[in-house]
Amino acid sequence: MEEKQFSGILNGAVPGEPVKTDKNSRRGNWGNQIEFILTSVGYAVGLGNVWRFPYLCYRNGGGAFMFPYFIMLVFCGIPLFFLELSFGQFASQGCLGVWRISPMFKGVGYGMMVVSTYIGIYYNVVICIAFYYFFSSMTNLLPWTYCNNPWNTPTCNGVVTPTGINNTLANVTRSLVTGAAEVAVEVVNKTKRTSPSEEYWKHYVLKISDDIGNFGEVRLPILGCLAVSWVVVFLCLIRGVKSSGKVVYFTATFPYVVLTILFIRGITLEGAVTGIKYYLTPQWHKILDAKVWGDAASQIFYSLGCAWGGLITMASYNKFHNNCYRDSIIISITNCATSVYAGFVIFSILGFMAHHLNVDVSEVADHGPGLAFVAYPEALTLLPISPLWSLLFFFMLILLGLGTQFCLLETLVTAIVDEIGTDWIIRNKTVVTGGVAIVGFLLGVPLTTQAGIYWLLLMDNYAASFSLVIISCIMCICIMYVYGHKKYFKDVEMMLGFPPPIFFRVCWRFVSPIIISFILIFTVIQYKPITYNDYVYPGWSLAIGFLMAMSSVTCIPIYALYKISKSEGTTFLERLKNSCKADIKWGPALSEHRIGHYAAPSSEGEVEVRPLKEELKEKEDEKRDEISLTIQGSNGSTAHNTTPSA
């Protein structure tokens, strides 16, 4: 008996609960809870932790930014994370199926699918560019080290002196530079230096065009890497969570090994301390700036992957009694700690680079693709055995990107399979996965053209911006106020064995929606048209960006109107009320978990129906289950003994 209880704890069972064989054999489950946690960590920890958080930190007051960042983590990040995990786990459904809780709001699920589609398209293009740089680093000399390549321009100015220069020529050069110091300063002031890494990025890798409408040619090397990226993602998801759950043991943990190696190397470099000080030194006066709090809230919200649908999907493969409350805290804190840790790695290298160039750290600090494919590669050329460090850095970017991409693709596949729900499509889920991967590859082809980087940044800035905030806010309102907070708290208690802590109940009902609204208002007030370096996007492209952003949000009212029109009732109010009611299929997927008011014999479809019993015995069982929910054990769990139905 003790051995069974111990085994149950290892599998994520609630302490005090009798161990059950609650595997969903039809839909599948995670092999164990470590796989779920690692997958969720890989999903939440992505490229933004490396190329956005450190930049936000130094721009918003250094160490002072940590204070609002962790405040937003506690009051917004963890509560929303817990809400989505519990939502998906309770129903064992993806981002569409869970809306049986209130069918009128199923458009929120479609909105999540649209967002995940956009992100999945351009995210894999970023991964494929990382693959390209990874393959390019397999050489004795990094190709972006010097300015003596066919693609370089006269304004190129490298930071590494080519070896093998004749000593006499070097001396003459030095004396010329010394004798013409004033002229050199004037030239530098008038002409912006372009680094070999920047020219390699623009003129060789991308062959970037002059306008977003000028697509030019497809860059075949990038297209080939994109095919490699999608094949890798497909192979890792070929058996759904059963295969991806094994892959994440490597993809979710090895980036931390690489980060640690780069960190140890970084702090041993001259100037590293200056970079880290620049990263951490608090500027307390900025705490009073609303923009700092807005950036902190936005970074927490976006980096955790809230409202993408991935958290609901990943949690839907958990066993019913898994302690997702514990998981949400572990994963959220791990995500934020990774961001802080990555900041040390990035700024130790940037501090070394600033020292080498004799400039301020702010002049070499960057974010987004500029950090990953320009600033950091240039810094790597200054290190001994630079190809080794370059291989490690881009391998880390690939793994970070793949961890997120796995979940994005699984979100779409799970939503499609759950929605259709036939035995054939469940047995042939691999075919659906392959189909989604092929469509994703084809839609990503325009991003491999010479104008691809413009479209990639447009999608990054608009496809998953304020639309995510709106989706998350509506989700909170639906669960807490339409379905009812008391009913949902009882659902969570039935699943976990204890009610949600009062802190989370308050956050779900009041604090988190207020913070989400603040993020939305902040996003609108602080809006600035997108630019890429000196290129200003034309108005028509910005209109396309807004259409992408609105395409996910408009799913919500369109589906709501459709559902109301199809609902029973003679008046609009009757139809509205009926469309908001929970579907009879809402609730736990397995019959052994459908107790209390969920034990109604009318449940059909994907819910496994109990065999018919004598009417009297069925009523007695139902009554006993309802009574047992009210009896609390000493550890806060529900002290009832529910045995699986025959």
XYZ file of N, CA and C in Angstrom, residues 236-393:
474
model
N 10.116 15.223 -34.013
C 10.022 15.239 -32.546
C 8.577 15.108 -32.071
N 7.621 15.450 -32.940
C 6.205 15.378 -32.564
C 5.470 14.249 -33.279
N 6.222 13.334 -33.876
C 5.603 12.322 -34.727
C 4.639 11.434 -33.949
N 4.896 11.254 -32.654
C 3.980 10.471 -31.814
C 3.342 11.349 -30.738
N 3.215 12.631 -31.036
C 2.575 13.541 -30.077
C 3.420 13.716 -28.830
N 2.747 13.790 -27.685
C 3.467 14.042 -26.438
C 4.333 12.856 -26.028
N 4.072 11.670 -26.585
C 4.895 10.509 -26.236
C 6.312 10.659 -26.777
N 6.462 11.269 -27.952
C 7.800 11.481 -28.509
C 8.393 12.809 -28.057
N 7.585 13.890 -28.076
C 8.122 15.188 -27.659
C 8.508 15.179 -26.187
N 7.790 14.377 -25.383
C 8.109 14.291 -23.964
C 9.484 13.708 -23.711
N 9.963 12.863 -24.645
C 11.307 12.306 -24.501
C 12.368 13.284 -25.015
N 12.044 14.014 -26.071
C 13.000 14.945 -26.666
C 13.332 16.086 -25.710
N 12.339 16.538 -24.931
C 12.553 17.708 -24.074
C 13.555 17.454 -22.960
N 13.841 16.188 -22.664
C 14.901 15.927 -21.688
C 16.206 16.580 -22.140
N 16.378 16.672 -23.458
C 17.591 17.304 -23.993
C 17.354 18.776 -24.343
N 16.280 19.056 -25.114
C 16.072 20.425 -25.611
C 15.786 21.431 -24.504
N 15.218 20.982 -23.387
C 14.880 21.916 -22.313
C 16.006 22.088 -21.305
N 16.931 21.138 -21.251
C 17.995 21.217 -20.242
C 19.330 21.675 -20.812
N 19.632 21.289 -22.062
C 20.946 21.617 -22.597
C 21.193 23.116 -22.760
N 20.170 23.949 -23.071
C 20.437 25.398 -23.104
C 21.036 25.927 -21.811
N 20.675 25.332 -20.677
C 21.242 25.785 -19.403
C 22.718 25.400 -19.300
N 23.078 24.267 -19.891
C 24.494 23.881 -19.929
C 25.280 24.886 -20.764
N 24.736 25.246 -21.935
C 25.408 26.205 -22.817
C 25.484 27.580 -22.151
N 24.374 28.020 -21.532
C 24.383 29.310 -20.837
C 25.467 29.343 -19.765
N 25.597 28.254 -19.029
C 26.590 28.199 -17.964
C 28.012 28.244 -18.531
N 28.243 27.520 -19.623
C 29.566 27.556 -20.266
C 29.887 28.969 -20.743
N 28.922 29.611 -21.408
C 29.129 30.978 -21.900
C 29.294 31.963 -20.744
N 28.578 31.715 -19.642
C 28.695 32.601 -18.478
C 30.088 32.507 -17.864
N 30.583 31.276 -17.687
C 31.921 31.092 -17.113
C 32.972 31.745 -18.007
N 32.803 31.583 -19.327
C 33.748 32.222 -20.253
C 33.596 33.739 -20.216
N 32.359 34.202 -20.128
C 32.112 35.644 -20.181
C 32.697 36.405 -19.008
N 32.524 35.882 -17.795
C 32.986 36.625 -16.605
C 34.497 36.622 -16.475
N 35.181 35.788 -17.255
C 36.648 35.785 -17.219
C 37.240 36.797 -18.200
N 36.397 37.469 -18.973
C 36.872 38.416 -19.976
C 37.063 39.806 -19.375
N 37.984 40.539 -19.938
C 38.231 41.901 -19.473
C 37.058 42.798 -19.865
N 36.535 43.553 -18.920
C 35.392 44.423 -19.171
C 34.058 43.788 -18.839
N 34.075 42.484 -18.482
C 32.818 41.791 -18.188
C 32.117 42.400 -16.980
N 32.887 42.773 -15.969
C 32.304 43.354 -14.747
C 31.587 44.656 -15.071
N 32.162 45.452 -15.977
C 31.523 46.711 -16.385
C 30.164 46.444 -17.021
N 30.111 45.422 -17.888
C 28.846 45.081 -18.536
C 27.802 44.618 -17.548
N 28.200 43.772 -16.591
C 27.253 43.268 -15.594
C 26.778 44.401 -14.685
N 27.685 45.324 -14.326
C 27.280 46.481 -13.517
C 26.256 47.325 -14.267
N 26.504 47.495 -15.564
C 25.573 48.279 -16.381
C 24.201 47.617 -16.409
N 24.211 46.298 -16.409
C 22.978 45.508 -16.457
C 22.200 45.586 -15.143
N 22.919 45.615 -14.023
C 22.269 45.483 -12.724
C 22.141 46.773 -11.916
N 22.982 47.762 -12.164
C 22.979 48.968 -11.322
C 21.592 49.611 -11.289
N 20.981 49.692 -10.101
C 19.600 50.230 -10.011
C 19.552 51.734 -10.262
N 18.580 52.146 -11.013
C 18.261 53.572 -11.171
C 16.864 53.757 -10.573
N 16.856 53.966 -9.258
C 15.603 53.892 -8.510
C 14.583 54.934 -8.931
N 15.029 56.052 -9.496
C 14.068 57.086 -9.893
C 13.120 56.598 -10.995
N 13.550 55.562 -11.740
C 12.710 55.059 -12.820
C 11.548 54.201 -12.323
N 11.584 53.824 -11.041
C 10.498 53.020 -10.468
C 9.159 53.752 -10.590
N 9.199 55.077 -10.541
C 7.973 55.878 -10.595
C 7.448 56.065 -12.017
N 8.195 55.581 -12.996
C 7.796 55.722 -14.398
C 6.820 54.606 -14.772
N 5.635 54.982 -15.250
C 4.621 53.981 -15.614
C 5.112 53.070 -16.727
N 5.990 53.590 -17.581
C 6.499 52.786 -18.694
C 7.286 51.573 -18.191
N 8.020 51.746 -17.097
C 8.797 50.644 -16.528
C 7.861 49.531 -16.064
N 6.784 49.912 -15.382
C 5.810 48.924 -14.909
C 5.081 48.262 -16.082
N 4.810 49.052 -17.110
C 4.168 48.493 -18.298
C 5.052 47.479 -18.998
N 6.341 47.811 -19.131
C 7.287 46.873 -19.744
C 7.423 45.601 -18.919
N 7.435 45.760 -17.585
C 7.556 44.591 -16.699
C 6.348 43.673 -16.847
N 5.155 44.263 -16.845
C 3.931 43.466 -16.978
C 3.869 42.787 -18.343
N 4.227 43.528 -19.389
C 4.179 42.967 -20.747
C 5.171 41.824 -20.898
N 6.396 42.009 -20.369
C 7.406 40.969 -20.503
C 7.000 39.691 -19.775
N 6.443 39.836 -18.577
C 5.969 38.665 -17.825
C 4.865 37.958 -18.605
N 3.930 38.742 -19.091
C 2.760 38.185 -19.782
C 3.179 37.436 -21.045
N 4.008 38.086 -21.870
C 4.367 37.487 -23.152
C 5.365 36.345 -22.990
N 6.306 36.472 -22.056
C 7.345 35.450 -21.938
C 6.802 34.138 -21.380
N 5.748 34.200 -20.564
C 5.176 32.970 -20.019
C 4.281 32.249 -21.023
N 3.956 32.912 -22.123
C 3.141 32.257 -23.153
C 1.665 32.233 -22.830
N 1.204 33.172 -22.038
C -0.219 33.224 -21.696
C -1.045 33.562 -22.937
N -2.210 32.932 -23.057
C -3.201 33.179 -24.115
C -2.775 32.670 -25.488
N -1.670 31.939 -25.556
C -1.285 31.342 -26.837
C -2.049 30.042 -27.075
N -2.572 29.452 -26.026
C -3.241 28.159 -26.134
C -2.334 26.992 -25.804
N -1.028 27.239 -25.757
C -0.076 26.164 -25.502
C -0.147 25.614 -24.091
N -0.363 26.487 -23.114
C -0.428 26.036 -21.717
C -1.641 25.131 -21.501
N -2.778 25.534 -22.073
C -3.991 24.713 -21.972
C -3.752 23.357 -22.623
N -3.115 23.376 -23.796
C -2.874 22.140 -24.532
C -1.940 21.203 -23.772
N -0.824 21.737 -23.284
C 0.141 20.887 -22.566
C -0.493 20.292 -21.303
N -1.266 21.103 -20.587
C -1.894 20.629 -19.344
C -2.980 19.598 -19.627
N -3.550 19.628 -20.822
C -4.646 18.692 -21.130
C -4.174 17.245 -21.183
N -2.863 17.042 -21.309
C -2.319 15.680 -21.342
C -1.869 15.211 -19.958
N -2.093 16.040 -18.927
C -1.803 15.621 -17.555
C -2.855 14.634 -17.063
N -2.489 13.855 -16.061
C -3.496 13.059 -15.374
C -4.358 13.996 -14.543
N -5.588 13.591 -14.308
C -6.590 14.485 -13.731
C -6.169 15.043 -12.371
N -5.537 14.238 -11.539
C -5.203 14.679 -10.186
C -3.789 15.241 -10.062
N -3.151 15.538 -11.185
C -1.825 16.130 -11.112
C -1.867 17.483 -10.397
N -0.855 17.772 -9.606
C -0.804 19.031 -8.846
C -0.278 20.156 -9.739
N -1.151 20.712 -10.574
C -0.742 21.771 -11.499
C -0.482 23.092 -10.774
N -0.974 23.212 -9.538
C -0.671 24.401 -8.723
C 0.828 24.469 -8.454
N 1.391 23.340 -8.047
C 2.830 23.264 -7.811
C 3.603 23.499 -9.106
N 3.130 22.885 -10.195
C 3.819 23.014 -11.479
C 3.868 24.462 -11.953
N 2.758 25.188 -11.782
C 2.696 26.570 -12.269
C 3.728 27.449 -11.567
N 3.922 27.229 -10.277
C 4.913 28.023 -9.532
C 6.322 27.663 -9.984
N 6.600 26.367 -10.125
C 7.937 25.925 -10.530
C 8.295 26.477 -11.913
N 7.376 26.331 -12.860
C 7.668 26.725 -14.244
C 7.796 28.234 -14.371
N 6.903 28.997 -13.726
C 6.942 30.458 -13.825
C 8.232 31.019 -13.243
N 8.627 30.522 -12.079
C 9.850 31.021 -11.442
C 11.076 30.614 -12.252
N 11.071 29.396 -12.798
C 12.187 28.950 -13.638
C 12.339 29.839 -14.864
N 11.220 30.202 -15.479
C 11.246 31.071 -16.654
C 11.882 32.417 -16.345
N 11.442 33.030 -15.248
C 11.953 34.359 -14.903
C 13.402 34.304 -14.438
N 13.766 33.247 -13.710
C 15.153 33.095 -13.276
C 16.071 32.913 -14.483
N 15.574 32.228 -15.518
C 16.360 32.046 -16.738
C 16.611 33.378 -17.425
N 15.604 34.246 -17.440
C 15.767 35.571 -18.037
C 16.874 36.349 -17.339
N 16.844 36.340 -16.011
C 17.850 37.068 -15.230
C 19.241 36.481 -15.475
N 19.316 35.148 -15.486
C 20.596 34.465 -15.695
C 21.151 34.777 -17.084
N 20.274 34.752 -18.095
C 20.708 35.056 -19.466
C 21.250 36.478 -19.556
N 20.704 37.387 -18.746
C 21.208 38.761 -18.725
C 22.671 38.833 -18.321
N 23.062 38.031 -17.331
C 24.467 37.990 -16.919
C 25.353 37.510 -18.065
N 24.882 36.475 -18.779
C 25.659 35.924 -19.885
C 25.830 36.958 -20.990
N 24.731 37.575 -21.391
C 24.754 38.531 -22.501
C 25.614 39.747 -22.158
N 25.405 40.331 -20.976
C 26.087 41.589 -20.658
C 27.540 41.393 -20.253
N 27.934 40.202 -19.842
C 29.361 39.972 -19.615
C 30.112 40.034 -20.945
N 29.511 39.462 -21.988
C 30.128 39.508 -23.322
C 30.066 40.921 -23.907
N 28.915 41.601 -23.748
C 28.783 42.957 -24.284
C 29.720 43.926 -23.564
N 29.935 43.708 -22.249
C 30.890 44.537 -21.509
C 32.294 44.357 -22.043
N 32.639 43.120 -22.360
C 33.952 42.845 -22.965
C 34.074 43.531 -24.316
N 33.001 43.490 -25.089
C 33.025 44.112 -26.413
C 33.152 45.635 -26.303
N 32.402 46.222 -25.354
C 32.476 47.672 -25.149
C 33.880 48.082 -24.719
N 34.503 47.270 -23.865
C 35.875 47.557 -23.427
C 36.836 47.489 -24.605
N 36.657 46.507 -25.451
C 37.542 46.324 -26.599
C 37.414 47.490 -27.582
N 36.185 47.969 -27.775
C 35.939 49.067 -28.723
C 36.108 50.434 -28.090
N 36.279 50.428 -26.742
C 36.407 51.686 -26.001
C 35.180 52.582 -26.176
N 34.007 51.967 -26.064
C 32.744 52.709 -26.147
C 31.885 52.321 -24.952
N 30.758 53.020 -24.785
C 29.835 52.690 -23.700
C 29.069 51.411 -24.034
N 28.657 50.690 -22.973
C 27.926 49.432 -23.180
C 26.639 49.673 -23.960
N 26.010 50.821 -23.750
C 24.740 51.115 -24.422
C 24.890 51.149 -25.936
N 26.118 51.393 -26.437
C 26.329 51.474 -27.877
C 26.432 50.102 -28.533
N 26.681 49.075 -27.730
C 26.751 47.729 -28.304
C 25.564 46.878 -27.887
N 24.797 47.356 -26.883
C 23.615 46.604 -26.436
C 22.514 46.718 -27.481
N 21.815 45.631 -27.683
C 20.735 45.597 -28.668
C 19.744 44.528 -28.232
N 18.651 44.378 -28.969
C 17.684 43.328 -28.660
C 17.122 42.784 -29.956
N 16.406 41.663 -29.837
C 15.819 41.043 -31.014
C 16.887 40.455 -31.924
N 16.587 40.364 -33.223
C 17.556 39.806 -34.171
C 18.882 40.569 -34.176
N 18.820 41.865 -33.840
C 20.047 42.660 -33.800
C 21.057 42.141 -32.796
N 20.567 41.616 -31.665
C 21.460 41.033 -30.663
C 21.915 39.649 -31.095
N 20.979 38.834 -31.556
C 21.280 37.432 -31.842
C 22.148 37.250 -33.080
N 21.961 38.092 -34.104
C 22.632 37.847 -35.371
C 23.596 38.959 -35.796
N 23.766 39.995 -34.956
C 24.719 41.064 -35.280
C 25.670 41.320 -34.106
N 25.134 41.799 -32.983
C 25.990 42.196 -31.855
C 26.728 41.005 -31.246
N 26.002 39.939 -30.943
C 26.637 38.798 -30.282
C 27.616 38.068 -31.206
N 27.269 37.827 -32.477
C 28.267 37.223 -33.371
C 29.544 38.046 -33.489
N 29.410 39.386 -33.495
C 30.610 40.219 -33.550
C 31.452 40.044 -32.295
N 30.784 39.971 -31.144
C 31.513 39.762 -29.897
C 32.236 38.418 -29.903
N 31.617 37.422 -30.521
C 32.223 36.090 -30.551
C 33.529 36.070 -31.333
N 33.653 36.963 -32.325
C 34.893 36.996 -33.116
C 36.079 37.450 -32.278
N 35.833 38.111 -31.159
C 36.909 38.604 -30.305
C 37.446 37.527 -29.364
N 36.745 36.407 -29.272
C 37.133 35.353 -28.335
C 38.092 34.370 -28.994
N 39.015 33.830 -28.216
C 39.841 32.734 -28.747
C 38.958 31.529 -29.074
N 39.326 30.799 -30.103
C 38.549 29.660 -30.599
C 37.100 30.112 -30.838
N 36.933 31.223 -31.559
C 35.609 31.829 -31.754
C 34.593 30.895 -32.408
N 34.986 30.003 -33.366
C 33.967 29.102 -33.938
C 33.307 28.198 -32.894
N 34.058 27.788 -31.871
C 33.488 26.933 -30.829
C 32.392 27.663 -30.075
N 32.663 28.908 -29.663
C 31.674 29.682 -28.905
C 30.472 30.017 -29.780
N 30.736 30.233 -31.070
C 29.635 30.524 -31.997
C 28.725 29.305 -32.152
N 29.327 28.119 -32.289
C 28.536 26.885 -32.381
C 27.664 26.706 -31.144
N 28.250 26.937 -29.965
C 27.499 26.771 -28.721
C 26.347 27.770 -28.636
N 26.626 29.026 -28.978
C 25.603 30.075 -28.860
C 24.423 29.793 -29.781
